[in-house]
Short mmCIF file of C-alpha atoms in Angstrom, two decimals:
data_model
loop_
_atom_site.label_atom_id
_atom_site.label_comp_id
_atom_site.label_asym_id
_atom_site.label_seq_id
_atom_site.Cartn_x
_atom_site.Cartn_y
_atom_site.Cartn_z
CA GLY A 11 106.26 106.18 85.15
CA GLN A 12 108.25 105.29 88.24
CA ASN A 13 112.00 105.73 88.20
CA ILE A 14 114.67 105.68 90.89
CA ASP A 15 118.33 106.32 90.05
CA GLN A 16 121.39 105.61 92.15
CA PRO A 17 125.06 105.17 91.24
CA THR A 18 125.90 101.53 90.71
CA GLU A 19 129.16 101.45 92.64
CA MET A 20 131.23 103.67 94.93
CA THR A 21 134.50 103.21 96.76
CA ALA A 22 135.84 105.00 99.83
CA THR A 23 138.52 104.74 102.47
CA GLU A 24 138.08 103.73 106.08
CA GLY A 25 137.46 106.79 108.26
CA ALA A 26 136.26 108.92 105.35
CA ILE A 27 132.82 110.36 104.56
CA VAL A 28 130.75 109.18 101.60
CA GLN A 29 127.53 110.53 100.11
CA ILE A 30 125.23 108.24 98.12
CA ASN A 31 122.74 110.09 95.95
CA CYS A 32 119.28 109.04 94.86
CA THR A 33 116.95 110.78 92.42
CA TYR A 34 113.40 109.70 91.86
CA GLN A 35 110.36 110.30 89.70
CA THR A 36 107.19 108.71 90.99
CA SER A 37 103.48 109.24 90.53
CA GLY A 38 103.08 110.11 94.20
CA PHE A 39 105.17 110.45 97.33
CA ASN A 40 104.58 109.28 100.86
CA GLY A 41 108.17 108.93 101.98
CA LEU A 42 111.68 107.76 101.12
CA PHE A 43 113.55 104.94 102.79
CA TRP A 44 117.18 103.85 102.83
CA TYR A 45 118.09 100.22 103.42
CA GLN A 46 121.45 98.52 103.83
CA GLN A 47 122.06 95.07 102.40
CA HIS A 48 125.21 93.07 103.03
CA ALA A 49 126.08 90.43 100.44
CA GLY A 50 124.00 87.32 100.90
CA GLU A 51 121.80 88.91 103.54
CA ALA A 52 118.42 90.62 103.77
CA PRO A 53 117.93 94.39 103.50
CA THR A 54 117.79 96.18 106.84
CA PHE A 55 116.15 99.54 107.48
CA LEU A 56 118.42 102.56 107.93
CA SER A 57 116.32 105.72 107.66
CA TYR A 58 113.06 107.31 106.61
CA ASN A 59 112.40 110.82 105.31
CA VAL A 60 108.99 112.27 104.60
CA LEU A 61 109.69 116.00 105.08
CA ASP A 62 112.45 118.05 103.51
CA GLY A 63 115.65 118.24 105.45
CA LEU A 64 118.25 116.15 107.21
CA GLU A 65 117.61 113.21 109.51
CA GLU A 66 120.62 112.18 111.58
CA LYS A 67 121.08 108.81 113.21
CA GLY A 68 124.56 108.23 114.57
CA ARG A 69 127.12 107.93 111.79
CA PHE A 70 124.36 107.89 109.16
CA SER A 71 122.31 110.85 107.94
CA SER A 72 119.70 111.09 105.20
CA PHE A 73 118.55 114.18 103.37
CA LEU A 74 115.44 114.81 101.31
CA SER A 75 114.35 117.50 98.87
CA ARG A 76 110.87 116.71 97.60
CA SER A 77 110.81 119.58 95.11
CA LYS A 78 113.95 118.23 93.45
CA GLY A 79 113.08 114.55 93.76
CA TYR A 80 116.41 114.04 95.46
CA SER A 81 117.83 112.33 98.50
CA TYR A 82 121.23 111.37 99.78
CA LEU A 83 122.60 109.07 102.43
CA LEU A 84 125.69 110.35 104.23
CA LEU A 85 127.97 107.89 105.97
CA LYS A 86 130.61 109.32 108.31
CA GLU A 87 133.68 107.72 109.90
CA LEU A 88 133.47 104.82 107.49
CA GLN A 89 134.23 101.38 108.79
CA MET A 90 135.03 98.20 106.89
CA LYS A 91 131.68 96.75 107.95
CA ASP A 92 129.93 99.54 106.01
CA SER A 93 130.85 97.72 102.78
CA ALA A 94 127.41 96.79 101.50
CA SER A 95 124.72 97.78 99.02
CA TYR A 96 122.57 100.77 99.90
CA LEU A 97 119.04 100.77 98.51
CA CYS A 98 116.93 103.87 98.06
CA ALA A 99 113.18 103.16 98.09
CA VAL A 100 110.28 105.52 97.46
CA SER A 101 106.71 105.03 98.57
CA PRO A 102 104.00 106.48 96.36
CA ASP A 103 101.84 103.75 97.88
CA LYS A 104 103.86 100.56 97.75
CA LEU A 105 107.65 100.67 98.06
CA ILE A 106 109.64 100.96 94.85
CA PHE A 107 113.32 100.14 95.21
CA GLY A 108 116.25 101.47 93.26
CA THR A 109 118.81 98.95 92.06
CA GLY A 110 121.16 99.90 94.88
CA THR A 111 124.64 101.36 95.25
CA ARG A 112 127.40 98.92 96.08
CA LEU A 113 129.86 100.60 98.46
CA GLN A 114 133.32 99.17 99.00
CA VAL A 115 135.34 100.52 101.92
CA PHE A 116 139.10 100.01 101.73
CA PRO A 117 141.59 100.18 104.61
CA ASP B 8 111.21 89.57 119.31
CA ALA B 9 111.27 87.05 116.48
CA GLY B 10 111.76 88.57 113.07
CA VAL B 11 110.15 87.56 109.79
CA ILE B 12 110.69 83.83 109.34
CA GLN B 13 111.01 82.28 105.90
CA SER B 14 111.37 78.69 104.86
CA PRO B 15 113.11 76.99 103.26
CA ARG B 16 116.38 78.96 103.24
CA HIS B 17 117.54 77.18 100.10
CA GLU B 18 115.64 75.25 97.46
CA VAL B 19 117.04 73.47 94.46
CA THR B 20 114.61 71.71 92.17
CA GLU B 21 114.11 70.71 88.56
CA MET B 22 112.08 72.74 86.15
CA GLY B 23 108.45 71.82 86.00
CA GLN B 24 108.23 71.07 89.70
CA GLU B 25 105.99 72.97 92.08
CA VAL B 26 107.77 75.23 94.56
CA THR B 27 106.19 76.58 97.74
CA LEU B 28 107.84 79.30 99.79
CA ARG B 29 106.61 80.09 103.28
CA CYS B 30 106.62 83.18 105.45
CA LYS B 31 105.66 84.02 109.00
CA PRO B 32 105.44 87.81 109.53
CA ILE B 33 106.26 89.62 112.75
CA SER B 34 103.38 89.40 115.20
CA GLY B 35 101.30 92.58 115.12
CA HIS B 36 102.33 93.55 111.62
CA ASN B 37 99.33 93.83 109.35
CA SER B 38 101.04 94.17 105.97
CA LEU B 39 103.06 91.46 104.24
CA PHE B 40 105.16 91.75 101.10
CA TRP B 41 106.76 89.24 98.73
CA TYR B 42 109.83 90.39 96.77
CA ARG B 43 112.15 88.78 94.24
CA GLN B 44 115.77 89.87 93.92
CA THR B 45 118.10 89.20 91.00
CA MET B 46 121.33 90.83 89.87
CA MET B 47 119.72 92.04 86.67
CA ARG B 48 116.45 93.43 88.00
CA GLY B 49 117.21 94.24 91.63
CA LEU B 50 114.49 93.99 94.27
CA GLU B 51 111.02 93.71 92.74
CA LEU B 52 107.73 93.69 94.62
CA LEU B 53 105.59 90.73 93.57
CA ILE B 54 102.53 91.12 95.77
CA TYR B 55 101.47 92.60 99.05
CA PHE B 56 98.71 91.93 101.55
CA ASN B 57 97.05 94.18 104.07
CA ASN B 58 95.10 92.47 106.86
CA ASN B 59 95.44 89.18 104.94
CA VAL B 60 93.82 90.63 101.79
CA PRO B 61 95.86 90.90 98.57
CA ILE B 62 96.08 94.58 97.68
CA ASP B 63 98.39 94.71 94.68
CA ASP B 64 99.55 91.70 92.68
CA SER B 65 100.63 93.65 89.61
CA GLY B 66 104.23 92.50 90.13
CA MET B 67 103.41 88.80 89.87
CA PRO B 68 105.19 87.81 86.66
CA GLU B 69 102.63 85.40 85.27
CA ASP B 70 99.92 82.93 86.15
CA ARG B 71 102.48 80.38 87.27
CA PHE B 72 102.90 82.48 90.42
CA SER B 73 100.29 82.58 93.16
CA ALA B 74 100.27 83.80 96.75
CA LYS B 75 97.97 83.27 99.69
CA MET B 76 97.65 84.58 103.21
CA PRO B 77 95.12 82.38 105.02
CA ASN B 78 95.71 84.09 108.38
CA ALA B 79 97.70 86.88 109.99
CA SER B 80 100.67 84.68 110.78
CA PHE B 81 101.28 82.77 107.57
CA SER B 82 101.70 83.33 103.84
CA THR B 83 102.82 81.21 100.92
CA LEU B 84 104.19 81.99 97.48
CA LYS B 85 103.78 79.17 95.00
CA ILE B 86 105.34 78.66 91.58
CA GLN B 87 103.82 75.97 89.40
CA PRO B 88 105.36 74.90 87.10
CA SER B 89 108.78 76.33 87.90
CA GLU B 90 111.22 77.45 85.20
CA PRO B 91 114.98 78.19 85.30
CA ARG B 92 114.32 81.93 84.93
CA ASP B 93 112.52 81.85 88.28
CA SER B 94 115.88 81.33 89.98
CA ALA B 95 116.35 84.22 92.41
CA VAL B 96 116.27 85.16 96.07
CA TYR B 97 112.71 85.57 97.32
CA PHE B 98 112.19 87.81 100.33
CA CYS B 99 109.18 88.21 102.53
CA ALA B 100 108.78 91.41 104.55
CA SER B 101 106.22 92.80 106.96
CA ASN B 102 105.37 96.11 108.60
CA ARG B 103 102.73 97.84 110.72
CA GLY B 104 101.30 99.83 107.84
CA LEU B 105 101.88 102.48 105.21
CA ASN B 106 105.18 104.34 105.56
CA GLN B 107 106.41 102.11 108.33
CA PRO B 108 109.79 100.40 107.88
CA GLN B 109 109.59 96.96 106.37
CA HIS B 110 111.35 94.13 108.15
CA PHE B 111 112.74 91.46 105.85
CA GLY B 112 113.16 87.76 106.37
CA ASP B 113 116.45 86.05 105.51
CA GLY B 114 115.12 85.05 102.10
CA THR B 115 114.80 81.81 100.16
CA ARG B 116 117.51 81.15 97.60
CA LEU B 117 115.74 79.32 94.80
CA SER B 118 117.55 77.51 92.01
CA ILE B 119 115.58 75.89 89.22
CA LEU B 120 117.67 73.48 87.14
#
């Protein structure tokens, strides 16, 4: 079967660092994506990992361990505008999305 | 560059009516995806096309749902007859191919009364 797990909700303080974890079990693997979705808006692409290791893009980084079926999204120097849902999605062939982690950033 | 364009943005209709959602993918993208998003079930893939050909429609909930892509720049998702449980946000997305980021339209917020 296909299964993607993420925490449902997280909270953090402005300026802090937060790590959002994602574990997956899929019948195949061609890559893992992270998307950001603000309330009432469409998902937007954040990062893509296909090989093990860390991909850094500004304040956001994403890590992948294929042997462990594990990824995380790291957000640094949190800002209020980072309050959103973060969706982990795995591609065996088509994209399968997790249910998302709702992050609330407080002042 | 224009993004993925969906219409209408909002649709409210009575159960039993036919609903047609429209999508224009980004020019040059050869894969198109239809998703449904609800609080309970999250983002679910309904169907996707590659080069205008339906590749996987296993996510289409039942025969009331159908999708077409008559050319590279247009796709429709039709629900006939509609039911209240079809109420959701429907997203269309496109990309250049396998393992490329998908770009989402703004979605259609559908309410079936």
